[in-house]
Short mmCIF file of C-alpha atoms and ligand atoms in Angstrom, two decimals:
data_model
loop_
_atom_site.label_atom_id
_atom_site.label_comp_id
_atom_site.label_asym_id
_atom_site.label_seq_id
_atom_site.Cartn_x
_atom_site.Cartn_y
_atom_site.Cartn_z
CA MET Y 1280 -9.44 -12.61 -24.29
CA SER Y 1281 -10.86 -14.79 -21.53
CA ILE Y 1282 -10.06 -14.69 -17.86
CA LEU Y 1283 -9.02 -17.98 -16.39
CA ALA Y 1284 -9.62 -18.17 -12.64
CA LEU Y 1285 -7.56 -20.80 -10.90
CA THR Y 1286 -9.04 -21.94 -7.61
CA ARG Y 1287 -8.30 -24.72 -5.15
CA ASP Y 1288 -10.67 -26.75 -3.03
CA VAL Y 1289 -11.17 -26.13 0.69
CA SER Y 1290 -9.05 -28.62 2.62
CA PRO Y 1291 -10.77 -30.82 5.22
CA ALA Y 1292 -7.87 -29.64 7.43
CA ILE Y 1293 -8.72 -25.91 7.07
CA ALA Y 1294 -9.26 -25.61 10.82
CA ARG Y 1295 -5.46 -26.04 11.17
CA CYS Y 1296 -4.80 -23.02 8.96
CA GLU Y 1297 -2.17 -20.38 9.68
CA LEU Y 1298 -3.51 -17.51 11.79
CA THR Y 1299 -1.71 -14.26 12.51
CA HIS Y 1300 -4.17 -11.59 13.61
CA LEU Y 1301 -7.22 -13.67 14.52
CA GLU Y 1302 -8.03 -15.96 17.43
CA ARG Y 1303 -8.60 -19.54 16.40
CA ILE Y 1304 -12.30 -20.39 16.40
CA PRO Y 1305 -13.96 -23.49 14.95
CA ILE Y 1306 -14.20 -23.53 11.16
CA ASP Y 1307 -16.73 -25.82 9.50
CA PRO Y 1308 -15.13 -27.17 6.30
CA SER Y 1309 -18.52 -27.93 4.77
CA ILE Y 1310 -19.74 -24.35 5.24
CA ALA Y 1311 -16.42 -23.05 3.93
CA ARG Y 1312 -16.77 -25.35 0.92
CA ARG Y 1313 -20.29 -24.09 0.20
CA GLN Y 1314 -19.13 -20.49 0.37
CA HIS Y 1315 -16.17 -21.26 -1.85
CA ALA Y 1316 -18.45 -22.92 -4.42
CA ALA Y 1317 -20.67 -19.81 -4.41
CA TYR Y 1318 -17.55 -17.68 -4.95
CA GLU Y 1319 -16.62 -19.86 -7.94
CA ARG Y 1320 -20.14 -19.47 -9.34
CA CYS Y 1321 -19.81 -15.73 -8.94
CA LEU Y 1322 -16.57 -15.83 -10.96
CA ALA Y 1323 -18.24 -17.98 -13.62
CA SER Y 1324 -21.27 -15.71 -13.88
CA ALA Y 1325 -18.87 -12.80 -14.39
CA GLY Y 1326 -17.54 -14.66 -17.44
CA CYS Y 1327 -14.41 -16.23 -15.95
CA VAL Y 1328 -13.44 -19.78 -16.81
CA VAL Y 1329 -12.97 -21.42 -13.42
CA GLN Y 1330 -10.41 -24.22 -13.17
CA ARG Y 1331 -9.66 -25.96 -9.91
CA VAL Y 1332 -6.07 -26.96 -9.31
CA GLU Y 1333 -6.01 -30.54 -8.05
CA GLY Y 1334 -4.79 -31.71 -4.67
CA GLY Y 1335 -4.12 -29.78 -1.51
CA ALA Y 1336 -6.47 -31.80 0.72
CA ASP Y 1337 -3.71 -32.15 3.32
CA MET Y 1338 -2.71 -28.47 3.00
CA PRO Y 1339 -4.90 -26.44 5.36
CA ASP Y 1340 -4.45 -23.12 3.52
CA ALA Y 1341 -4.48 -24.37 -0.08
CA VAL Y 1342 -7.79 -22.64 -0.85
CA PHE Y 1343 -5.96 -19.30 -0.51
CA ILE Y 1344 -4.29 -19.87 -3.85
CA GLU Y 1345 -3.56 -16.19 -4.52
CA ASP Y 1346 -0.55 -16.37 -2.24
CA ILE Y 1347 1.21 -18.91 -4.46
CA ALA Y 1348 1.60 -17.07 -7.78
CA VAL Y 1349 1.63 -13.52 -9.11
CA VAL Y 1350 0.58 -13.33 -12.74
CA PHE Y 1351 1.63 -10.53 -15.08
CA ASP Y 1352 0.82 -10.26 -18.79
CA GLU Y 1353 4.32 -11.44 -19.66
CA ILE Y 1354 5.36 -13.87 -16.91
CA ALA Y 1355 4.23 -15.42 -13.65
CA VAL Y 1356 6.20 -15.47 -10.43
CA ILE Y 1357 5.77 -18.54 -8.24
CA THR Y 1358 6.18 -17.37 -4.70
CA ARG Y 1359 7.94 -18.79 -1.69
CA PRO Y 1360 5.29 -18.28 1.00
CA GLY Y 1361 6.36 -16.68 4.23
CA ALA Y 1362 4.63 -19.39 6.25
CA GLU Y 1363 6.71 -22.56 5.99
CA SER Y 1364 3.57 -24.70 6.28
CA ARG Y 1365 2.39 -23.32 2.94
CA ARG Y 1366 5.46 -23.99 0.79
CA GLU Y 1367 4.29 -27.37 -0.50
CA GLU Y 1368 1.30 -25.61 -2.08
CA THR Y 1369 3.54 -24.31 -4.84
CA SER Y 1370 4.18 -27.40 -6.99
CA ALA Y 1371 0.64 -28.03 -8.31
CA VAL Y 1372 -0.02 -24.31 -8.78
CA SER Y 1373 3.27 -23.90 -10.62
CA GLU Y 1374 2.34 -26.78 -12.93
CA ALA Y 1375 -1.01 -25.13 -13.75
CA VAL Y 1376 0.42 -21.63 -14.25
CA THR Y 1377 3.27 -22.88 -16.47
CA ARG Y 1378 0.70 -23.68 -19.15
CA TYR Y 1379 -0.07 -19.98 -19.55
CA ARG Y 1380 3.05 -18.00 -18.67
CA PRO Y 1381 6.84 -18.39 -18.52
CA VAL Y 1382 7.54 -18.86 -14.83
CA ARG Y 1383 10.09 -17.29 -12.47
CA ARG Y 1384 10.46 -18.45 -8.89
CA VAL Y 1385 11.23 -16.77 -5.61
CA GLU Y 1386 14.25 -18.56 -4.16
CA PRO Y 1387 15.57 -18.74 -0.58
CA PRO Y 1388 16.16 -16.67 1.43
CA GLY Y 1389 13.37 -14.71 -0.27
CA THR Y 1390 9.80 -15.01 0.91
CA LEU Y 1391 6.82 -13.49 -0.84
CA ASP Y 1392 3.06 -14.04 -0.52
CA GLY Y 1393 0.83 -13.17 -3.48
CA GLY Y 1394 -1.43 -11.35 -1.02
CA ASP Y 1395 1.35 -8.80 -0.65
CA VAL Y 1396 1.48 -7.93 -4.34
CA LEU Y 1397 -0.96 -5.51 -5.93
CA VAL Y 1398 -0.54 -4.90 -9.66
CA VAL Y 1399 -2.27 -1.79 -11.02
CA GLY Y 1400 -1.36 -1.14 -14.63
CA ARG Y 1401 2.44 -0.94 -14.72
CA THR Y 1402 2.70 -0.20 -11.00
CA VAL Y 1403 3.41 -3.07 -8.62
CA PHE Y 1404 2.89 -2.35 -4.92
CA VAL Y 1405 4.63 -4.85 -2.67
CA GLY Y 1406 3.82 -5.02 1.02
CA CYS Y 1407 6.57 -5.63 3.51
CA SER Y 1408 4.49 -7.73 5.86
CA GLY Y 1409 5.26 -10.60 8.20
CA ARG Y 1410 5.17 -12.85 5.12
CA THR Y 1411 7.20 -10.95 2.52
CA ASN Y 1412 10.83 -10.06 3.14
CA ALA Y 1413 13.31 -7.72 1.47
CA ALA Y 1414 14.92 -10.55 -0.51
CA GLY Y 1415 11.54 -11.66 -1.88
CA LEU Y 1416 10.71 -8.11 -2.90
CA ALA Y 1417 14.14 -7.68 -4.55
CA GLN Y 1418 13.69 -10.89 -6.55
CA LEU Y 1419 10.25 -9.83 -7.74
CA ARG Y 1420 11.66 -6.45 -8.75
CA CYS Y 1421 14.47 -8.15 -10.72
CA SER Y 1422 11.90 -10.27 -12.57
CA VAL Y 1423 9.52 -7.50 -13.58
CA ARG Y 1424 11.50 -4.25 -13.75
CA PRO Y 1425 13.02 -5.23 -17.12
CA LEU Y 1426 9.42 -5.63 -18.35
CA GLY Y 1427 8.67 -2.01 -17.52
CA TYR Y 1428 6.96 -2.39 -14.14
CA ASP Y 1429 7.58 0.14 -11.41
CA VAL Y 1430 7.87 -1.83 -8.15
CA ARG Y 1431 7.02 0.19 -5.05
CA GLU Y 1432 7.52 -0.97 -1.50
CA VAL Y 1433 4.68 -0.32 0.97
CA GLU Y 1434 4.92 -0.63 4.72
CA VAL Y 1435 2.15 -2.83 6.13
CA ARG Y 1436 1.27 -2.73 9.82
CA GLY Y 1437 -1.46 -4.45 11.81
CA CYS Y 1438 -2.86 -6.73 9.10
CA LEU Y 1439 -1.84 -9.92 7.34
CA HIS Y 1440 -1.08 -8.76 3.80
CA LEU Y 1441 -0.88 -5.64 1.68
CA LYS Y 1442 -4.16 -6.62 0.04
CA SER Y 1443 -5.86 -6.72 3.45
CA ALA Y 1444 -5.22 -2.96 3.45
CA VAL Y 1445 -5.51 -1.91 -0.20
CA THR Y 1446 -6.78 -3.23 -3.54
CA ALA Y 1447 -7.69 -1.60 -6.83
CA VAL Y 1448 -11.14 -1.20 -8.35
CA SER Y 1449 -9.74 0.44 -11.48
CA ASP Y 1450 -6.38 1.67 -12.78
CA GLN Y 1451 -7.02 4.96 -10.95
CA LEU Y 1452 -8.99 4.10 -7.80
CA LEU Y 1453 -7.80 2.19 -4.74
CA VAL Y 1454 -9.88 1.03 -1.75
CA VAL Y 1455 -7.84 1.58 1.37
CA ASN Y 1456 -7.77 1.14 5.13
CA ARG Y 1457 -5.43 3.97 6.17
CA GLU Y 1458 -4.87 2.40 9.59
CA TRP Y 1459 -2.81 -0.36 8.00
CA ILE Y 1460 -0.75 1.37 5.32
CA PRO Y 1461 0.62 4.88 4.82
CA THR Y 1462 -1.32 6.48 1.96
CA ALA Y 1463 1.78 8.56 1.17
CA ASP Y 1464 3.03 5.35 -0.49
CA LEU Y 1465 0.08 5.41 -2.90
CA THR Y 1466 0.85 8.62 -4.77
CA ASP Y 1467 -0.71 9.01 -8.24
CA PHE Y 1468 -3.87 7.13 -7.23
CA GLU Y 1469 -7.25 8.20 -5.96
CA VAL Y 1470 -8.22 6.67 -2.64
CA LEU Y 1471 -11.63 5.47 -1.45
CA ASP Y 1472 -11.66 4.82 2.29
CA VAL Y 1473 -13.28 1.79 3.85
CA HIS Y 1474 -16.11 2.57 6.24
CA PRO Y 1475 -14.62 2.98 9.75
CA GLN Y 1476 -16.77 0.12 11.06
CA GLU Y 1477 -15.44 -2.21 8.36
CA PRO Y 1478 -11.65 -2.37 8.73
CA HIS Y 1479 -11.35 -5.53 6.60
CA ALA Y 1480 -13.31 -4.07 3.68
CA ALA Y 1481 -10.37 -3.01 1.50
CA ASN Y 1482 -10.15 -6.35 -0.27
CA VAL Y 1483 -12.04 -6.38 -3.59
CA LEU Y 1484 -11.50 -8.82 -6.42
CA ARG Y 1485 -11.35 -6.71 -9.57
CA LEU Y 1486 -12.85 -8.01 -12.81
CA PRO Y 1487 -13.31 -6.02 -16.03
CA ASP Y 1488 -16.92 -4.95 -15.35
CA ARG Y 1489 -17.42 -5.51 -11.61
CA VAL Y 1490 -15.82 -6.47 -8.34
CA ILE Y 1491 -16.46 -9.57 -6.26
CA TYR Y 1492 -16.75 -8.59 -2.65
CA ALA Y 1493 -17.43 -10.09 0.77
CA ALA Y 1494 -21.03 -9.60 1.86
CA ALA Y 1495 -19.80 -8.60 5.33
CA PHE Y 1496 -19.11 -5.00 4.25
CA PRO Y 1497 -22.39 -3.33 3.24
CA ARG Y 1498 -21.30 0.18 4.24
CA THR Y 1499 -18.17 0.17 2.13
CA ARG Y 1500 -20.16 -1.54 -0.62
CA GLU Y 1501 -22.45 1.51 -0.66
CA ARG Y 1502 -19.40 3.72 -1.17
CA LEU Y 1503 -18.26 1.57 -4.09
CA GLU Y 1504 -21.70 1.57 -5.68
CA ALA Y 1505 -21.95 5.32 -5.26
CA ARG Y 1506 -18.89 5.47 -7.54
CA GLY Y 1507 -20.76 3.46 -10.17
CA ILE Y 1508 -18.95 0.22 -9.48
CA ARG Y 1509 -20.91 -3.00 -9.87
CA VAL Y 1510 -20.45 -5.10 -6.75
CA ASP Y 1511 -21.28 -8.81 -6.66
CA ALA Y 1512 -21.36 -9.79 -3.00
CA VAL Y 1513 -20.68 -13.28 -1.73
CA ASP Y 1514 -20.71 -14.68 1.81
CA LEU Y 1515 -17.12 -15.49 2.76
CA SER Y 1516 -17.63 -15.48 6.53
CA GLU Y 1517 -16.36 -19.03 7.17
CA LEU Y 1518 -13.23 -18.45 5.07
CA ALA Y 1519 -12.69 -15.15 6.90
CA LYS Y 1520 -12.22 -17.16 10.12
CA ALA Y 1521 -9.08 -18.51 8.42
CA GLU Y 1522 -8.02 -14.94 7.56
CA GLY Y 1523 -9.11 -15.37 3.96
CA ALA Y 1524 -10.77 -12.71 1.79
CA ALA Y 1525 -12.10 -12.22 -1.75
CA THR Y 1526 -8.84 -11.91 -3.67
CA CYS Y 1527 -7.07 -14.77 -1.98
CA CYS Y 1528 -9.30 -17.56 -3.30
CA SER Y 1529 -8.29 -17.21 -6.96
CA ILE Y 1530 -5.48 -16.43 -9.38
CA LEU Y 1531 -6.74 -14.58 -12.44
CA ILE Y 1532 -4.95 -15.18 -15.73
CA PRO Y 1533 -6.01 -13.34 -18.90
CA VAL Y 1534 -5.59 -15.78 -21.79
CA PRO Y 1535 -6.54 -15.80 -25.47
CA THR Y 1536 -10.03 -17.25 -25.81
CA GLY Y 1537 -9.89 -20.93 -26.62
CA THR Y 1538 -6.77 -21.61 -24.55
CA ASP Y 1539 -8.57 -21.39 -21.23
CA ARG Y 1540 -8.97 -25.08 -20.45
CA LEU Y 1541 -6.39 -26.96 -18.41
CA ASN Y 1542 -7.27 -30.04 -20.45
CA PRO Y 1543 -8.52 -28.81 -23.80
CA SER Y 1544 -10.80 -31.34 -25.51
C1 CIR O 2214 -2.63 -17.68 5.95
O1 CIR O 2214 -2.44 -17.16 7.05
O2 CIR O 2214 -1.72 -17.85 5.14
C2 CIR O 2214 -4.03 -18.10 5.60
N1 CIR O 2214 -4.70 -18.60 6.77
C3 CIR O 2214 -4.82 -16.96 5.02
C4 CIR O 2214 -4.22 -16.44 3.76
C5 CIR O 2214 -5.04 -15.37 3.13
N2 CIR O 2214 -4.41 -14.93 1.94
C6 CIR O 2214 -4.63 -13.76 1.37
O3 CIR O 2214 -5.38 -12.96 1.88
N3 CIR O 2214 -3.98 -13.49 0.26
#
């Protein structure tokens, strides 16, 4: 198996991104682009095959590709983002994902952002955030319950997405900011708390042998490393001004080795 990592370039218009919990401050697209390229190199050095989805220059948030598709082993679900400004991001991502999975789509009135969906083994946590509504959650459940996934709703408060508050480092261990989600919703899993001075530190991008992690969280990183987890840190500070984090800049798709090129030669 290989892991294909779909990414999307930083738009020159990123400064016009959606913002929910942050004040708008200037974002330098060239710095954001450099950081994004370093993130892609980090994925490649972890063994992922990085493929950029074309287009999106006029879509300020296109780099945050995670929100556009949720990939399972059996199918992919193309979302209907909660922010209307992001809905045109779906067509190119859908075209890329269709090469690797049968696709289902979230239809109106449903809204769902990929950042609100955390898949851990056969458990699917879905955050009810400002971006994901009950209809979106119900549609996702209809798509994956027949495949044997247990879809659990999680209340999200005070942050953008579920994955701002919790991600998985293994099938047993979750990194969590308890201020933003009730841990009672996470039964059956062990919880590692973010450092209190690092509220945004719950977002790790899980790969088979390591996690990719924002360099801004050294204290929580220590906690991860103390658990024996390999952490590859990357500076995502410019993307963080657009409310982006480690998971949101890629869609990971396990594929049989040899089928991991968008344009096989
Ligand atoms: C937005 O508000 O949609 C973007 N500015 C940031 C999206 C970040 N996505 C994610 O964490 N999954």
